[in-house]
XYZ file of N, CA and C in Angstrom:
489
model
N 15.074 -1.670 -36.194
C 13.806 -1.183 -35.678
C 13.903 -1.027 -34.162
N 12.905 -0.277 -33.457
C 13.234 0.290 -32.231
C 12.876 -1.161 -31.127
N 11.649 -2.083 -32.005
C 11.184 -3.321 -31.009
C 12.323 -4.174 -31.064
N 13.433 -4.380 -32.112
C 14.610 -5.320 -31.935
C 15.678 -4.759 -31.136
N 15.795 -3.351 -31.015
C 16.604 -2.571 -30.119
C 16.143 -2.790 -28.909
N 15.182 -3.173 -28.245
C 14.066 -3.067 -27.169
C 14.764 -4.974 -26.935
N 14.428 -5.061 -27.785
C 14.891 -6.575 -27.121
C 16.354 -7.227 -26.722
N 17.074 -6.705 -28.103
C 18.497 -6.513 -28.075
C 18.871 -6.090 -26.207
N 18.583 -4.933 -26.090
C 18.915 -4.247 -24.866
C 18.489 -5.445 -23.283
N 17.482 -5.774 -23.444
C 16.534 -6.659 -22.775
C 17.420 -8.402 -22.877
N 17.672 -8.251 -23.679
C 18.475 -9.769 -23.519
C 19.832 -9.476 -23.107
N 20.429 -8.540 -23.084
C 22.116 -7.904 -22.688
C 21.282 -7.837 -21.502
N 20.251 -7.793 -20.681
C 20.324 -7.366 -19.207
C 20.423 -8.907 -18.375
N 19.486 -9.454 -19.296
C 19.047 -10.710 -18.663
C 20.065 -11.534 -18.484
N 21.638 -11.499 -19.154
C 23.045 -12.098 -18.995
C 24.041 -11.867 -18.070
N 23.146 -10.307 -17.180
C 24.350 -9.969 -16.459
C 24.403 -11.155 -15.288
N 25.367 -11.359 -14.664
C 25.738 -12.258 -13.798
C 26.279 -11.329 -12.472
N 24.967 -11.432 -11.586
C 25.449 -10.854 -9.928
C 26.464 -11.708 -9.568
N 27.798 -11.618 -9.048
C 28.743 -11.642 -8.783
C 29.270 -11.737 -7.291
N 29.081 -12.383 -6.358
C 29.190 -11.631 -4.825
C 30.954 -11.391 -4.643
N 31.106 -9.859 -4.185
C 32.003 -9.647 -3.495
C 32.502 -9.925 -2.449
N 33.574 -10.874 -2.313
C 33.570 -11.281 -0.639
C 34.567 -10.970 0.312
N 35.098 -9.819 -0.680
C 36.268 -9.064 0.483
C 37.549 -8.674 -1.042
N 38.820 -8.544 0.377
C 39.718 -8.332 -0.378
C 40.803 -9.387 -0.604
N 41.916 -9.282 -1.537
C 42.731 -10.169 -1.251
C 44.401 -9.637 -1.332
N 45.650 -10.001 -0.712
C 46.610 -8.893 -0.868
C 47.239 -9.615 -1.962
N 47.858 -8.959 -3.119
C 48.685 -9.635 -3.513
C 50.133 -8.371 -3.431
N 50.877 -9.297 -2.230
C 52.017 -8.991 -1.927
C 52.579 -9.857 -0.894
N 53.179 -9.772 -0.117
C 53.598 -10.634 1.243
C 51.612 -11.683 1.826
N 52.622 -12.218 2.190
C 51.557 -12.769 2.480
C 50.553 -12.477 4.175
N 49.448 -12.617 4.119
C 48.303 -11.722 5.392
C 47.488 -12.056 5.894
N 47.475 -12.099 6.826
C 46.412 -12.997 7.653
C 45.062 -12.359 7.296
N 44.270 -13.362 7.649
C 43.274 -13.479 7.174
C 42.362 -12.856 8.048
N 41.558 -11.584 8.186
C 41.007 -10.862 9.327
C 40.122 -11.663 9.962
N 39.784 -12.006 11.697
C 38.817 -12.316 12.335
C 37.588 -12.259 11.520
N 36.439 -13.185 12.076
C 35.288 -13.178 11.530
C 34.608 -12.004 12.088
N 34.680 -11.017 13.199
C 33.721 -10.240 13.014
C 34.191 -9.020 12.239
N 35.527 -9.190 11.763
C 36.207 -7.928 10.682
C 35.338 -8.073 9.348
N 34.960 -7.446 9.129
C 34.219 -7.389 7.407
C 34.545 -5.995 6.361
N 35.122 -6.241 5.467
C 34.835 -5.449 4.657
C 34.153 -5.262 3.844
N 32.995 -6.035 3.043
C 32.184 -5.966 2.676
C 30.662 -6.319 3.347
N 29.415 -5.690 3.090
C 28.500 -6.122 3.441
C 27.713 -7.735 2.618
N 27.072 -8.277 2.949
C 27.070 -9.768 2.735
C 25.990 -9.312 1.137
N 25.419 -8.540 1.289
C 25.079 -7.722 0.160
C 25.291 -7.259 -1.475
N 27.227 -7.558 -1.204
C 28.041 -7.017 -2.488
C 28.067 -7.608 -3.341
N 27.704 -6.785 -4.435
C 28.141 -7.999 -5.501
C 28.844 -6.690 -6.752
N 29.000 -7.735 -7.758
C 29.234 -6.531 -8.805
C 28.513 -7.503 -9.919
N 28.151 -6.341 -10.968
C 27.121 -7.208 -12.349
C 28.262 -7.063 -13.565
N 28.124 -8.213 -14.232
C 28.991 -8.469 -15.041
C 28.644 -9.518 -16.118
N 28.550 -8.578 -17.400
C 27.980 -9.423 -18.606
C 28.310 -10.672 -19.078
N 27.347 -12.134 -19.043
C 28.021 -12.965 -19.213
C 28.782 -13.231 -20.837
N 28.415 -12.208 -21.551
C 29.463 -12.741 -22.817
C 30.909 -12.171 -22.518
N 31.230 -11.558 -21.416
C 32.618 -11.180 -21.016
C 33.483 -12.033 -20.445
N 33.040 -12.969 -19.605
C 33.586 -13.839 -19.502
C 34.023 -15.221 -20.145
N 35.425 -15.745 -19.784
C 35.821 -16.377 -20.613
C 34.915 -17.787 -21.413
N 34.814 -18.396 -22.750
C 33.982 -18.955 -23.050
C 33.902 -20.352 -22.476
N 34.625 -20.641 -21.827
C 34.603 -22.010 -20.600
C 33.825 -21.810 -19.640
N 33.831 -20.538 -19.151
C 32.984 -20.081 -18.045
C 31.422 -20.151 -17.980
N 30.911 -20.533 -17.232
C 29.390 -20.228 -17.275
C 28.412 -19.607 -16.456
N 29.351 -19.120 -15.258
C 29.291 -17.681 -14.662
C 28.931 -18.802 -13.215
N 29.534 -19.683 -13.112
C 28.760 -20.910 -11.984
C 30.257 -20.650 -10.720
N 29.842 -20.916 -9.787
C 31.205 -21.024 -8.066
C 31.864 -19.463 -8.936
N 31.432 -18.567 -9.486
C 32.088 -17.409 -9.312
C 31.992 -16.443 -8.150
N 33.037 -15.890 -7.609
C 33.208 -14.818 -6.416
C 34.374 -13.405 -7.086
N 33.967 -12.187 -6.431
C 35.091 -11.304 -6.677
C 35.559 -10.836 -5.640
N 36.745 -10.597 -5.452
C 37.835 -10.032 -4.587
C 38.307 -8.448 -5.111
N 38.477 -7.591 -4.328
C 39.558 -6.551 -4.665
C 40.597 -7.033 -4.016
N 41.568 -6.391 -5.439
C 43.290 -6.594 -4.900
C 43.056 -5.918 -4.565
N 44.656 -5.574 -3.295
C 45.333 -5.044 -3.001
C 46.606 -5.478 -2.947
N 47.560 -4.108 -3.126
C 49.140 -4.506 -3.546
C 49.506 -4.719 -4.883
N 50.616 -4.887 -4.838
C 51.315 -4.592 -6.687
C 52.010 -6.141 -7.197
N 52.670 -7.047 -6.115
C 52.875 -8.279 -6.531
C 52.560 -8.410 -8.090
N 51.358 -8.104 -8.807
C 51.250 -8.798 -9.822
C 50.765 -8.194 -11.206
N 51.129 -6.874 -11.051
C 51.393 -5.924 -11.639
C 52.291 -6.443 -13.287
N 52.851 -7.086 -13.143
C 53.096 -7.583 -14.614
C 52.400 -8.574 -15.810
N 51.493 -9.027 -14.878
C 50.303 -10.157 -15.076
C 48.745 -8.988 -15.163
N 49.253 -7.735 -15.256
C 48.102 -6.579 -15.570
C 47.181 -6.650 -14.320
N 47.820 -6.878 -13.338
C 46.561 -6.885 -12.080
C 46.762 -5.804 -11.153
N 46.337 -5.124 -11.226
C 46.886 -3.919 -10.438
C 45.883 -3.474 -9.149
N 46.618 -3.105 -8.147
C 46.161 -2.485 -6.951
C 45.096 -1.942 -7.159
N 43.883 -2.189 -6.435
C 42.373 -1.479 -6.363
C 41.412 -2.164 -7.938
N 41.985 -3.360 -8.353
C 41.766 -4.171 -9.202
C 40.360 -5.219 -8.880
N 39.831 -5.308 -9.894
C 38.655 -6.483 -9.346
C 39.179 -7.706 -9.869
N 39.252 -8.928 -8.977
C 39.532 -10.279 -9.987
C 38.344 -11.288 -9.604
N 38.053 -11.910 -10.859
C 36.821 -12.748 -11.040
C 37.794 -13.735 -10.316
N 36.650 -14.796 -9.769
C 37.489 -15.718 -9.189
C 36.920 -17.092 -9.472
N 36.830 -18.243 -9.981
C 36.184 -19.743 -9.695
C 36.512 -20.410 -8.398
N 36.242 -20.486 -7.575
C 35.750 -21.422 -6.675
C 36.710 -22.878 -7.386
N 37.779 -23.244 -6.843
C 38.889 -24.648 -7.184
C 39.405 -25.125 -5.927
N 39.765 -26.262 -5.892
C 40.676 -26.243 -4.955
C 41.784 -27.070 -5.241
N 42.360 -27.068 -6.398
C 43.212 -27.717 -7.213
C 43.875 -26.877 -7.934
N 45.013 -26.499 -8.484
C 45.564 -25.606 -9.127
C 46.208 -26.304 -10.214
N 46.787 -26.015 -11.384
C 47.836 -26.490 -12.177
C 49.046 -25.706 -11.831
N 50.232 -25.868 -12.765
C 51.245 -24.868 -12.865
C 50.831 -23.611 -13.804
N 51.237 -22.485 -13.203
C 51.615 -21.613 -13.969
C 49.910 -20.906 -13.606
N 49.163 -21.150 -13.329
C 47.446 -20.410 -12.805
C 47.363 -19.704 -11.745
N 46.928 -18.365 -11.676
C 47.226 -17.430 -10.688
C 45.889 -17.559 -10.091
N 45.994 -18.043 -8.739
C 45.242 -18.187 -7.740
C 45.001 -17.238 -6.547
N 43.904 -17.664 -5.471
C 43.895 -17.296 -3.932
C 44.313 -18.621 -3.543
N 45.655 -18.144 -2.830
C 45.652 -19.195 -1.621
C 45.810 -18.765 -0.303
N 45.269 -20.151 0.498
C 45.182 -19.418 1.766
C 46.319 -20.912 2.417
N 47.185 -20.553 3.618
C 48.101 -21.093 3.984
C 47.819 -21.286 5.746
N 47.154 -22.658 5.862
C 46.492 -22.853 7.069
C 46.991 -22.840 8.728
N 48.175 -23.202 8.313
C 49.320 -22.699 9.585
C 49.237 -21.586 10.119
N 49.159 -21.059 9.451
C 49.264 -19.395 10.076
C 48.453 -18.361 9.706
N 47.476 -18.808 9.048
C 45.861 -18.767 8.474
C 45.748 -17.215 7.942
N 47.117 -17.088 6.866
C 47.750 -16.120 6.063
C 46.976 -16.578 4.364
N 46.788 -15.421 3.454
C 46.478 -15.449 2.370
C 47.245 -14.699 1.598
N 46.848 -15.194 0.187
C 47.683 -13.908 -0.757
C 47.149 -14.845 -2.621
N 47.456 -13.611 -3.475
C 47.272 -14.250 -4.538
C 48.405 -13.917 -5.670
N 49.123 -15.334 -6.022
C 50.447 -15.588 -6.851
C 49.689 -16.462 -7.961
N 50.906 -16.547 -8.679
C 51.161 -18.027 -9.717
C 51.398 -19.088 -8.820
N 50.643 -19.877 -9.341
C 51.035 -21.261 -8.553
C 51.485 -22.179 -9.008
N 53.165 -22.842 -8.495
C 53.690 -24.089 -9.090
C 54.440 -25.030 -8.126
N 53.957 -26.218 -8.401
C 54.572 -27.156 -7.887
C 56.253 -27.805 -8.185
N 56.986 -27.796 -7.612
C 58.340 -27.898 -7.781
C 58.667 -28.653 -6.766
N 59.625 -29.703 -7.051
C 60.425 -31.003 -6.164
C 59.857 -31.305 -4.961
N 58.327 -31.285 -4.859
C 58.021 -31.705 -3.815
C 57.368 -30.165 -2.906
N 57.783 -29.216 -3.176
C 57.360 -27.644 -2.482
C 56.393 -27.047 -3.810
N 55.846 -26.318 -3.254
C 55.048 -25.052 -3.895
C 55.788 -23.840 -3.801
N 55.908 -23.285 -5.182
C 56.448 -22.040 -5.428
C 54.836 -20.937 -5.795
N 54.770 -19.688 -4.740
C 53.756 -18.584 -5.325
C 54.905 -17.672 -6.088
N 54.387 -17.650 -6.876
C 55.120 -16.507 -7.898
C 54.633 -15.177 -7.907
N 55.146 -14.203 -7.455
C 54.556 -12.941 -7.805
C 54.726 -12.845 -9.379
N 54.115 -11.643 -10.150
C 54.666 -11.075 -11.440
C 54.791 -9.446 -11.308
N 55.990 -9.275 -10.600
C 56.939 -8.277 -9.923
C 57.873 -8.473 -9.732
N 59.151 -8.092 -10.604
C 60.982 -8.615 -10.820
C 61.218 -7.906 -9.073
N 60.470 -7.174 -8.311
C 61.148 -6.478 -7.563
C 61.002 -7.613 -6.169
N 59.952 -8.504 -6.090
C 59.525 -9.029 -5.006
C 59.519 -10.767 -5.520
N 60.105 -11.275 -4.253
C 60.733 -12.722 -4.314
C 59.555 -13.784 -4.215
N 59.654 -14.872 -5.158
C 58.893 -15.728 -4.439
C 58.489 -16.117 -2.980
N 57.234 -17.357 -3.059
C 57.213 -17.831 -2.037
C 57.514 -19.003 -1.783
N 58.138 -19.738 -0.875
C 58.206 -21.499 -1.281
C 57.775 -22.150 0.371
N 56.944 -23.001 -0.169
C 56.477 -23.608 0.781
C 56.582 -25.186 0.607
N 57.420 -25.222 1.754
C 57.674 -26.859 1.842
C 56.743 -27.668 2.205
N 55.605 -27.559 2.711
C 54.774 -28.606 2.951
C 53.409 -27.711 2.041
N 53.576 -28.788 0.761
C 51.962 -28.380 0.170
C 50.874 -28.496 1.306
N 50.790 -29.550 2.005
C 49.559 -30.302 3.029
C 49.125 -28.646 3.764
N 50.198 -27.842 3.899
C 49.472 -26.375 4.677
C 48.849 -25.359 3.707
N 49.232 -25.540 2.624
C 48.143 -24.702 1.809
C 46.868 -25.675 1.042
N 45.743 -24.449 0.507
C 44.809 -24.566 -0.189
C 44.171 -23.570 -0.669
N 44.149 -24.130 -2.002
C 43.819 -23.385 -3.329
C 42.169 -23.126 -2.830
N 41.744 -21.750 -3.168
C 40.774 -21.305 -2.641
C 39.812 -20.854 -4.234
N 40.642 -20.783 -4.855
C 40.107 -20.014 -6.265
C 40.762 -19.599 -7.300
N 40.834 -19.712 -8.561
C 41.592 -19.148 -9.964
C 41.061 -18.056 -10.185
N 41.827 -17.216 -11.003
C 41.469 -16.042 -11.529
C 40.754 -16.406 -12.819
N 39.376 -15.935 -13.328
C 39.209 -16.010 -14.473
C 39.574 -14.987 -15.352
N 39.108 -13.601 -14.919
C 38.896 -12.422 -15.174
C 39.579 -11.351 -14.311
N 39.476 -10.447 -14.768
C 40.337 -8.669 -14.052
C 39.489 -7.842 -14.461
N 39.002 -6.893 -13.952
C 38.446 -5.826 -14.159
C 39.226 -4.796 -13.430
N 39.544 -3.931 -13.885
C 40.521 -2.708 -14.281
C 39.758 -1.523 -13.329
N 40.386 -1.079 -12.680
C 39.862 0.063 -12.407
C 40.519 1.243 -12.277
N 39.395 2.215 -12.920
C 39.969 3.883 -13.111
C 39.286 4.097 -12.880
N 39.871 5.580 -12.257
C 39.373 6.703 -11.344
C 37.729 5.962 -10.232
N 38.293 4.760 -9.719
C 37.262 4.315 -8.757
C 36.328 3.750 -9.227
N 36.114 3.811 -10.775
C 35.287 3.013 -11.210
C 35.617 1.660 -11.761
N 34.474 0.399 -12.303
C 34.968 -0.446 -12.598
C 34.957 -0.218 -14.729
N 36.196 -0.707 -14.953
C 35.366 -0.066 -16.814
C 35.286 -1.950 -17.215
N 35.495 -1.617 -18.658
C 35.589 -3.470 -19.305
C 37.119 -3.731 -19.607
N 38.253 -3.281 -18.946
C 39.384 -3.150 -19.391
C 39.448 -5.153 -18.621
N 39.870 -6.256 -19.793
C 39.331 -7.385 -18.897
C 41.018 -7.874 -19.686
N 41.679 -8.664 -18.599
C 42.425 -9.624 -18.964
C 42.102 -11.238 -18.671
N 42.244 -11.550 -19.910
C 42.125 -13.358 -19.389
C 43.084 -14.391 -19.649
């Protein structure tokens, strides 16, 4: 009937989850992190995003989105001009593709993250481009996990979602 369609529609709105965009992130070499009066987004951005799309752990709570940039991780389906959902962590496991930001030299980037003999390895997922290894964990911090990807073609965002 058209009043359960009416509602149907009406409860799919009421799930979307505003999202704030808070810039970009490279995944490739690693990049400093632009001055505060550099902005690429207005404080404004967000993107809407249905909460039954996200993963079922999720509850749409410390979420932020980033556009990639760069190919680093292109085998992990994340591709350049890419949206990635992000949680708000500052703890990583092995093998969880993160933002980290590396306070020394107040450089960012987003890899796999693993702990090894005492160093942190960022992993790209690109056979063409080398890890990263960082001998003193104490200079990095985990800024955020990827939950989600949103895909983008021809400039738009579609539901093409990896999790």
């Amino acid at each position: 009937s058209i009043s359960k369609q009416i509602k149907q529609t009406a409860d799919a709105v009421s799930e979307l989850l505003q999202i704030p965009v808070m810039g970009r992130i490279t995944a490739g070499e690693l990049t400093p992190i632009p001055t505060s009066d550099f902005a690429y987004y207005d404080a404004e951005s967000k993107i809407e995003i249905p909460q039954s799309q996200l993963p079922g752990r999720e509850k749409g709570k410390d979420l932020f989105a980033l556009e990639v940039q760069g190919d680093s991780m292109i085998d992990a389906m994340v591709n350049d001009g890419d949206i990635v959902i992000m949680k708000h962590v500052n703890e990583a496991r092995n093998g969880e593709m993160v933002v980290i930001w590396i306070s020394d030299n107040n450089e960012t980037t987003l890899k796999y993250f693993f702990r090894e003999n005492g160093k942190v390895r960022l992993q790209p997922a690109n056979p063409t481009m080398e890890a990263i290894i960082i001998d003193d964990p104490s200079t990095l911090e985990v800024r955020g996990k990827v939950v989600m990807v949103i895909r983008q073609v021809s400039g738009l965002p579609s539901s093409g979602v990896r999790i």
